[in-house]
Amino acid sequence: MSEETTTGLSHNKLAMWVFLGSECLLFGALISTYLLYRNKFYDGPAPGDIFDIPFTSVSSFVLLMSSLTMVLALAAIQRGDIRNNRLWLLTTALLGAVFIGGQVYEFTTFIREGLGYTTSPFSSAFFTLTGFHGVHVSLGIVMLMSLLISSYRGKLTQKNSETVEIIGLYWHFVDVVWIIIFTVIYLVPNPTS
Amino acid sequence: MTDTISEEVTEEQRPLGVYTRPKGGNGWRDWITTVDHKKIGILYGAAALFFFIIGGIEALLIRLQLATPNGTVLGADMYNQVFTMHGVTMIFLAAMPLAAAFANYLIPLQIGARDVAFPRLNAMSFWVFLAGGIFINLSWLLGGAPDGGWFGYAPNTGVIFSPSVGMDFYAIGLQITGIASLVSAINLTVTVLNMRAPGMTLFKMPVLTWMLFVVQLLLVFAMPVIAVALFLLMFSRQFGANFFNTEMGADPLLWQHLFWIFGHPEVYILVLPSFGIISEVIPTFSRKPIFGYDFMVFSGIAIGFMGWGVWAHHMFVSGIGPLSVAAFSLSTMFIAVPTGVKILNWIATMWGGRVKFSSPMLFSVGVISMFTIGGLSGVTHALSPADTQQTDTYYIVAHFHYVIFGGIIFGLFAGLYFWWPKVFGHMLDEKMGKINFWVMLVGFNMTFGPMHVLGLQGMSRRIDTYSPGFGFEAWNMVATIGSFIIALSVLIFLINVVTSVKKARGKPPCGPDPWDARSLEWMTPNPTPEHNFDEIPTVESLDEFWHRKWGTDDEGQIVRVATAEEVCQKGTATGVHLPSPSYWPLIFAIGLPLLGLGLIFNLWLTLPGGILIVTALYAWIFEPVDDPDGPHGDHHEVNEEISEGASDV
Amino acid sequence: MKKVWLVFTAAVLLALSGCAADAELDTLQPQGPTARDIDNLLDPVLIIAYVVFFLVFGATVIIWWKFRDRHEDEKFPKQIHGNTKLEVLWTIIPTLILAGVSVFTLITLSSLNSRETNEITLQVENESVAWEPEVVVIGQQWWWEFRYYFDGLDGVDLSDARNLPPADIVTAGQLVMPIGQEIELSVTSRDVIHSFWIPALNGKRDAAPGRVHPWKLEADEPGVYFGQCTEFCGLSHSRMRMQAIALEPEDFQTWVDQQLVDQTADQITDEAVARGLTVFENQCARCHVVNGVNEDTSIGADLVSNAAPNLTHFMSRTTYAGGIFNLYEPDGTVDRTQLEAWIRNAPAEKPAYAQGRRGMPALGLSEDEIDDVVDYLQTLGTPPSSFIIQATEVD
Amino acid sequence: MDTSETTTDVEEEHEHHEHPSDGKYMQIALILAIITAAEVATYFVHIGDALIPTLMVMMVVKFWIVAAWFMHLRFDSKMFTRFFVSGIVLAISVYFIFLTVFEFWTEG
Ligand code: HEA
Ligand code: HEA
Ligand code: CUA
Ligand SMILES: [Cu+2]
């Protein structure tokens, strides 16, 4: 950015990082709430009964790879390579959508198996945490699609690669949150009923 | 709410006076579309004062009910709503936004910037806050106000125990004002870091800016915690989630922890702005620089930091176990140290000075002594065994009104008197200001002083009535009388505002430097012109403005090197490129309460709310950065260099 | 102005030093060792606080007199920017003071949490029982229940307060205890969070649903010690009070003996009382238990808390309905008017949510029925001694 | 007033290092993939007491790699790291205490 600022950093990017700092406390609270309640499954299914690790591993992997495509999209636009930028943006959005699709599938399976939102403190905490993450991913997809649209309208050029960078930061953040969720919620041995 | 008091004075004369804007034409449109940090500051101030009076009237109702035993002014149900709304209104809709008013108005000026980093986001923060405030208060009309206390302990806030829609309004309304606070905090954080004038290093920033900066950081990290707590509450109430359903093994302490992890940083969010304000006022009227600037700054940071490790002192009796109690008891006590550093530095600043007790100064000295009382009673709560006797009694009520009213409201009044000429171009009447102070001081101590005694005598808080015979009668009556004296003092303030505006009408603005002030904001004329600085000054020292006025002669005597008029910019620059107004922040803000009402009453209502929000966001993004017909849209190459700053977000 | 201040502080000081003799809830007049410990911790700190305050306030007064600008010139005082030594000094001194205070805090805290249980020997149904004085305290909207298990709490599952095993004694509103004994409390709740507090004997402890919190009480002298629920718990939070009644050990034994007697119908001779029993069985028994008449505590299932006060020894209490009404006049006669009013329309006497499911509903009884049922209530239990009745008066 | 050594100012260089090449990004992604595979493997292969520490280490490494490389924290201004790390550290310490107070770790 050409704008002169005291620190030499762009407003927008700095704001995004401050926001991500704030998000740490949001997800921290949700994760802690979940941890507190992972044993409180009342009469419903326990986490250990219901999680499908292989399935979630695949969707986690998909989300992780979307971080790669995201950074490739950024590298492309920074080179001025609009074509590849579009390609990678689209791929990222698609990978995100696959992840969300997986989550929707997971949720419906859980509900079919008797784990509804109101089944137990565990279920409420689980759906709230992963739901919040899912909403973040979905918002990310919306933003990526908006980028694509403005790219096709010729508005996204090397000059404003920073917009891609900032949305990328958000995207990667949502990814690292999932890295934590995947380990702490899914992989750490779970109680069974 | 501001344009109703407008007067017929042309814009040229008073470009900024809220009470003197032209009524006709598109005056109100100017206000609802403004992205000017100063106007937004004024809007924050006006709204906060409005809510302060609402909260104050609620307080008077509380006091009327409690004036005598077996009071009958309010029923139990109404009483519970009134005290809950009193707490919520005062904390979230009066004290926080009043601080936000100062932050918005003064941060850019004190660091030598033309505006905040994201002007439109700034407007959005205000409108969202206002929408949230109105939304919460709508509950009075739509089925009952919240009745679970301002910290709304679960499970008493669940649908079974609080069946009216009140707590829904609480959960959603505070969520909305929370968005406003978070967005504004990010905005101001970036502003402070990124938009300082050349030479303005972090350690040349005025103490007020520093304290406000710490507050923004606290907000950035604390708001998400209350957001989660409120989401859990909302999901429990709207969708039957089991976060607080103890029958299924949920733990009611979850809410308490989340609330107070936010809640304790919150009390420093409330008090630090006031500490900052008096750190500007006291040096000015003592004619000395602030004593121990570095220590002032670092103690502020220390308070903000330590504030994260003490939250469970609100839970000493809630059964968290002796080890936790011990740990939090100790951490709480030591917060007195950095706070004490501040108190003593203020005293040292005045000591040996030539102290002028003008009204801002009186209020500041009021803060020093009254806050100390509250802080010391705070230390007695920190003795956890003693707190088992004190908690949830009027002794606590006394503590927090001493820190809040004595520490915050007094400080904010100091700020109002001090910067009034800066904002509106005319002074408030000094004599009335002093009367205002003394009446308030007496009323305040009469109201809250006796509460110490009541609390130690065992009067519980949040009781709508008490029986005769426990020895509560006399002091309650005194407190009630005192509260009306406070009301009188607030009334004196309002009268002062009105008469001062009247007196100033048609007269030229007061001089640029009515107080022999010290910091950068006074380098612009009063009232501040729309573009702030004609030319961004280069800063060499703390108290830059003062150092440009005063120098030392050979004998080390302080002598005037320039008059304020000479130092002060003329405010005449033209063609400064400023961000253009926008409707979308307001439209966005209107969408949120609709969304909220939809969640409470009828999901269909979320539709228009959602549409407004999405439309506003997209329009916002695609709105041209410059309105070609805008007042300052001329985009000459020459002006490009001084148009720095504001981003187009 | 300054005079106003002095007078005011003097008044506060006076009041603090215990002028208010009649304050039954006063925290500064401890009547038992734990409360005394707390008081002993607070008092010196209050003095420190006074000293600190008068230093700060004194400094501002001196500034007012000495450093007030009385000239209208442009002279400046000496410009001092700070003094690191001073800063260090006033960082360290408060730190040291607080370090000292924290030592005492920790000591008191540990004694507050220590348990010193003595078994006392009780006669329970002609058998000698060694009882560690323990009482289960249950809060609910808006009254307190106290349960005594003379076999100890070891086998008693308290995790679900709405579904507790039968106890030897169940009473409401008034905790009865022997003096000179540390009584262990297990505090819990059936609905929302309440807080149990007898200021003269100890600080408070929250009663939270799903959690059991330990606490203790000890009184030096026999007497009636007043308390108030202090955690906001909804509509009638202010009307959720309680008393601890401390008795000499012999009197406590007598009380236990009386409480263990059931109220069977064959004792009834009076016709009005018999009619009252019928009303009770038809109207009241779905919520209230009178041992010997009905047993099932879960009948009142339509109450959120699943329980109403056990009325077996109703007359042995001196207050009712969350400790807000006195059952007896000072001369020992029963205040029938108030009791009838309660049974006529309880929510009018003590607010409860219109939706019901907590508190006692208005049952729409006829005046005759009310008369009869009150006659019946008056046969339930032995009235307490006149000492207790008089000590219940607040003035 | 000693103001010379202020921290976050213009002086702070924000020279944009050369960003890694696409190939480098692919390599990093490959490492991430391998760690993820290892993580998932723990679900099938039992490693006893070492499980949780191993998982935590792998999680932290993945987190760090994404933050440092994909989010460019390695190359970008320290200010960004400062905000992010503040958030993380504050969150971890506050919520760690929070869970501790619930006796979460000892409840089994
Ligand atoms: C502006 C807001 C504000 C501020 C600044 C404070 C400051 C402090 N508060 Fe307060 N507090 C509240 C607002 C605030 N509080 C509110 C709103 C509640 C109630 C919430 C509710 O329940 O509704 C509350 C409740 C509250 C409790 C819980 C009580 C209970 O419910 O049981 C406790 C317990 O420790 C406490 C302690 C303290 C302490 C130790 C400080 C310290 O920061 C004070 C430090 C200051 C000084 C000590 C004075 C100056 C120091 C010196 C001159 C140095 C020398 C001093 C010594 C050597 C002691 N506060
Ligand atoms: C910023 C915070 C703030 C402020 C400023 C105040 C100000 C006041 N508070 Fe505050 N109070 C709280 C925050 C605050 N309070 C909180 C958080 C609680 C806890 C709530 C809870 O338990 O959940 C509480 C609780 C609380 C209680 C305890 C209620 C209870 O526990 O049952 C009482 C009782 O006296 C009280 C009294 C007062 C009084 C008399 C004032 C006065 O100082 C108010 C002065 C202001 C006015 C009187 C307005 C004057 C203006 C006019 C009258 C002008 C008239 C104009 C027109 C008619 C146009 N408050
Ligand atoms: Cu029970 Cu308050
Ligand atoms: Cu606190």
Coordinates of C-alpha atoms in Angstrom, one line a residue, chain C residues 91-351:
Chain C
T91 CA 5.6 0.7 44.9
I92 CA 7.4 -1.2 47.6
I93 CA 5.6 0.1 50.7
P94 CA 2.1 -1.0 49.6
T95 CA 3.6 -4.3 48.4
L96 CA 5.0 -4.9 51.8
I97 CA 1.8 -3.9 53.6
L98 CA -0.2 -6.2 51.3
A99 CA 2.2 -9.0 51.7
G100 CA 1.7 -8.8 55.4
V101 CA -2.1 -8.7 55.0
S102 CA -2.0 -11.7 52.7
V103 CA -0.3 -13.8 55.3
F104 CA -3.1 -13.2 57.7
T105 CA -5.6 -13.7 54.9
L106 CA -4.2 -17.1 54.2
I107 CA -4.1 -18.1 57.9
T108 CA -7.8 -17.1 58.3
L109 CA -8.7 -18.8 55.1
S110 CA -7.2 -22.1 56.1
S111 CA -8.9 -22.0 59.5
L112 CA -12.2 -21.2 57.7
N113 CA -11.7 -24.3 55.6
S114 CA -10.5 -26.6 58.3
R115 CA -12.8 -29.1 59.8
E116 CA -12.9 -30.0 63.5
T117 CA -15.6 -32.5 64.0
N118 CA -16.5 -33.8 67.4
E119 CA -18.9 -36.6 67.6
I120 CA -21.8 -36.0 70.0
T121 CA -23.9 -38.6 71.5
L122 CA -27.6 -38.4 70.8
Q123 CA -30.5 -40.5 71.8
V124 CA -32.3 -41.5 68.6
E125 CA -35.3 -43.6 69.2
N126 CA -33.9 -45.1 72.4
E127 CA -30.6 -45.8 70.9
S128 CA -27.4 -44.0 71.5
V129 CA -25.9 -42.6 68.3
A130 CA -22.5 -41.0 67.9
W131 CA -23.3 -38.2 65.5
E132 CA -20.9 -35.9 63.8
P133 CA -23.0 -32.8 63.6
E134 CA -23.8 -32.5 59.9
V135 CA -26.7 -30.8 58.3
V136 CA -27.7 -30.9 54.7
V137 CA -28.8 -27.4 53.6
I138 CA -30.9 -27.1 50.5
G139 CA -31.9 -23.8 49.0
Q140 CA -34.8 -23.5 46.7
Q141 CA -37.1 -20.8 45.5
W142 CA -37.6 -19.2 48.1
W143 CA -37.0 -21.1 51.3
W144 CA -34.5 -23.4 52.9
E145 CA -34.7 -27.0 53.8
F146 CA -32.5 -28.7 56.5
R147 CA -32.0 -32.4 56.6
Y148 CA -30.4 -34.4 59.5
Y149 CA -29.1 -37.8 58.8
F150 CA -28.0 -39.4 62.1
D151 CA -26.1 -42.2 60.4
G152 CA -23.8 -39.8 58.8
L153 CA -23.6 -38.6 55.2
D154 CA -21.3 -41.2 54.0
G155 CA -23.9 -43.3 52.3
V156 CA -26.1 -40.4 51.3
D157 CA -26.0 -39.4 47.7
L158 CA -26.5 -35.6 47.5
S159 CA -25.8 -35.2 43.9
D160 CA -29.4 -34.7 43.0
A161 CA -31.0 -32.5 45.5
R162 CA -34.5 -33.1 44.1
N163 CA -34.3 -36.7 44.9
L164 CA -32.7 -37.2 48.3
P165 CA -32.9 -40.3 50.4
P166 CA -35.3 -40.0 53.4
A167 CA -33.7 -38.2 56.4
D168 CA -34.3 -38.6 60.1
I169 CA -35.3 -35.0 60.4
V170 CA -36.5 -32.7 57.7
T171 CA -37.3 -29.1 58.6
A172 CA -37.6 -25.8 56.9
G173 CA -36.6 -22.2 57.5
Q174 CA -34.8 -22.8 60.7
L175 CA -31.6 -24.7 61.3
V176 CA -31.5 -26.1 64.8
M177 CA -28.1 -26.8 66.2
P178 CA -26.3 -27.4 69.5
I179 CA -24.0 -24.7 70.8
G180 CA -20.3 -25.0 71.4
Q181 CA -20.1 -27.4 68.5
E182 CA -18.9 -27.0 65.0
I183 CA -21.7 -28.0 62.7
E184 CA -20.7 -29.2 59.2
L185 CA -23.0 -28.1 56.5
S186 CA -23.4 -29.6 53.0
V187 CA -25.0 -26.8 51.0
T188 CA -26.8 -27.4 47.8
S189 CA -29.8 -26.3 45.8
R190 CA -32.8 -27.7 43.9
D191 CA -33.2 -25.0 41.3
V192 CA -31.1 -21.8 41.0
I193 CA -28.1 -20.5 43.0
H194 CA -28.9 -19.3 46.5
S195 CA -26.5 -18.3 49.2
F196 CA -26.7 -19.5 52.8
W197 CA -25.7 -16.8 55.3
I198 CA -25.9 -16.5 59.1
P199 CA -23.8 -13.3 59.6
A200 CA -23.3 -13.7 63.3
L201 CA -21.9 -17.2 62.9
N202 CA -20.1 -17.3 59.7
G203 CA -19.8 -15.8 56.2
K204 CA -21.9 -17.1 53.3
R205 CA -21.7 -20.0 51.0
D206 CA -23.5 -20.4 47.7
A207 CA -26.0 -23.2 47.2
A208 CA -25.7 -24.3 43.6
P209 CA -27.7 -27.0 41.9
G210 CA -25.7 -30.1 41.1
R211 CA -22.9 -29.1 43.5
V212 CA -22.4 -29.7 47.2
H213 CA -20.4 -27.1 49.0
P214 CA -19.0 -27.7 52.5
W215 CA -19.5 -25.0 55.1
K216 CA -19.7 -24.8 58.9
L217 CA -21.4 -23.0 61.7
E218 CA -20.7 -22.6 65.3
A219 CA -22.4 -20.6 68.0
D220 CA -21.2 -19.6 71.4
E221 CA -24.5 -19.0 73.1
P222 CA -28.0 -20.2 72.7
G223 CA -30.1 -17.9 70.6
V224 CA -31.8 -17.2 67.3
Y225 CA -29.4 -16.0 64.6
F226 CA -30.8 -14.4 61.6
G227 CA -29.9 -14.9 58.0
Q228 CA -30.8 -14.0 54.5
C229 CA -30.4 -15.6 51.1
T230 CA -27.8 -13.4 49.5
E231 CA -27.5 -14.7 45.9
F232 CA -30.1 -13.2 43.7
C233 CA -32.5 -16.1 43.1
G234 CA -35.5 -14.5 41.4
L235 CA -38.7 -12.9 42.3
S236 CA -38.8 -13.4 46.1
H237 CA -35.1 -13.4 46.7
S238 CA -35.6 -10.7 49.4
R239 CA -38.1 -12.9 51.1
M240 CA -35.9 -15.9 51.4
R241 CA -34.6 -15.7 54.9
M242 CA -33.6 -18.2 57.6
Q243 CA -32.5 -18.5 61.2
A244 CA -30.1 -20.7 63.0
I245 CA -31.4 -21.7 66.4
A246 CA -28.7 -22.6 68.7
L247 CA -29.6 -24.6 71.8
E248 CA -27.9 -26.0 74.8
P249 CA -27.0 -29.7 74.1
E250 CA -29.9 -30.9 76.4
D251 CA -32.4 -28.7 74.6
F252 CA -31.1 -29.9 71.3
Q253 CA -31.7 -33.5 72.4
T254 CA -35.2 -32.6 73.4
W255 CA -35.8 -31.0 70.1
V256 CA -34.5 -34.1 68.3
D257 CA -36.8 -36.3 70.4
Q258 CA -39.8 -34.2 69.5
Q259 CA -38.9 -34.1 65.8
L260 CA -38.7 -37.9 65.6
V261 CA -42.4 -38.2 66.5
D262 CA -44.8 -38.9 63.6
Q263 CA -48.2 -37.3 63.3
T264 CA -50.6 -40.2 63.0
A265 CA -54.3 -39.6 62.6
D266 CA -55.3 -41.6 65.7
Q267 CA -54.1 -38.9 68.0
I268 CA -56.8 -36.6 66.6
T269 CA -59.8 -36.1 68.8
D270 CA -61.1 -32.6 67.8
E271 CA -63.5 -32.6 64.9
A272 CA -62.3 -29.4 63.3
V273 CA -58.8 -30.9 63.4
A274 CA -60.1 -34.0 61.8
R275 CA -61.8 -31.9 59.0
G276 CA -58.5 -30.0 58.7
L277 CA -56.7 -33.3 58.2
T278 CA -59.1 -34.1 55.4
V279 CA -58.4 -30.8 53.7
F280 CA -54.7 -31.4 54.2
E281 CA -55.0 -34.8 52.6
N282 CA -57.0 -33.5 49.7
Q283 CA -55.3 -30.2 49.1
C284 CA -51.9 -30.0 50.7
A285 CA -50.5 -33.5 50.7
R286 CA -49.6 -33.4 47.0
C287 CA -46.8 -31.0 48.0
H288 CA -46.3 -31.1 51.7
V289 CA -45.3 -34.1 53.8
V290 CA -46.5 -34.7 57.3
N291 CA -44.8 -37.8 58.5
G292 CA -47.4 -40.3 59.5
V293 CA -49.9 -38.9 57.0
N294 CA -48.2 -39.1 53.7
E295 CA -44.6 -40.1 52.8
D296 CA -44.1 -39.5 49.2
T297 CA -41.9 -36.5 48.6
S298 CA -42.3 -36.6 44.9
I299 CA -46.0 -35.8 44.8
G300 CA -45.3 -32.2 44.3
A301 CA -43.7 -33.0 41.0
D302 CA -45.3 -30.0 39.4
L303 CA -43.0 -27.8 41.4
V304 CA -39.8 -27.0 39.7
S305 CA -37.9 -27.9 42.9
N306 CA -39.9 -31.0 43.5
A307 CA -40.5 -30.2 47.2
A308 CA -42.4 -28.1 49.6
P309 CA -41.6 -27.6 53.3
N310 CA -42.1 -30.6 55.5
L311 CA -44.9 -29.7 57.9
T312 CA -44.6 -32.5 60.4
H313 CA -43.4 -30.2 63.2
F314 CA -44.6 -27.0 61.8
M315 CA -45.4 -25.5 65.2
S316 CA -41.9 -26.2 66.4
R317 CA -40.7 -23.3 64.2
T318 CA -41.1 -19.7 65.0
T319 CA -41.1 -18.4 61.5
Y320 CA -42.4 -19.8 58.2
A321 CA -42.5 -19.1 54.5
G322 CA -38.8 -18.5 54.1
G323 CA -38.5 -17.1 57.5
I324 CA -40.5 -13.9 56.8
F325 CA -43.5 -14.4 59.0
N326 CA -43.5 -15.0 62.7
L327 CA -45.7 -17.9 63.7
Y328 CA -46.0 -16.7 67.3
E329 CA -46.8 -13.4 69.0
P330 CA -44.2 -12.5 71.6
D331 CA -46.6 -13.7 74.3
G332 CA -46.6 -17.2 72.7
T333 CA -50.0 -17.2 71.0
V334 CA -50.2 -18.2 67.4
D335 CA -50.6 -15.4 64.8
R336 CA -53.6 -17.1 63.2
T337 CA -54.5 -14.2 61.0
Q338 CA -51.2 -14.2 59.1
L339 CA -51.3 -18.0 58.8
E340 CA -54.8 -17.9 57.4
A341 CA -53.9 -15.2 55.0
W342 CA -51.0 -17.4 53.9
I343 CA -53.2 -20.3 53.2
R344 CA -55.9 -18.2 51.6
N345 CA -53.6 -16.7 49.1
A346 CA -49.9 -17.4 49.5
P347 CA -48.7 -15.5 46.4
A348 CA -50.4 -12.4 47.7
E349 CA -48.3 -12.6 50.8
K350 CA -45.1 -13.6 49.1
P351 CA -44.6 -13.0 45.4

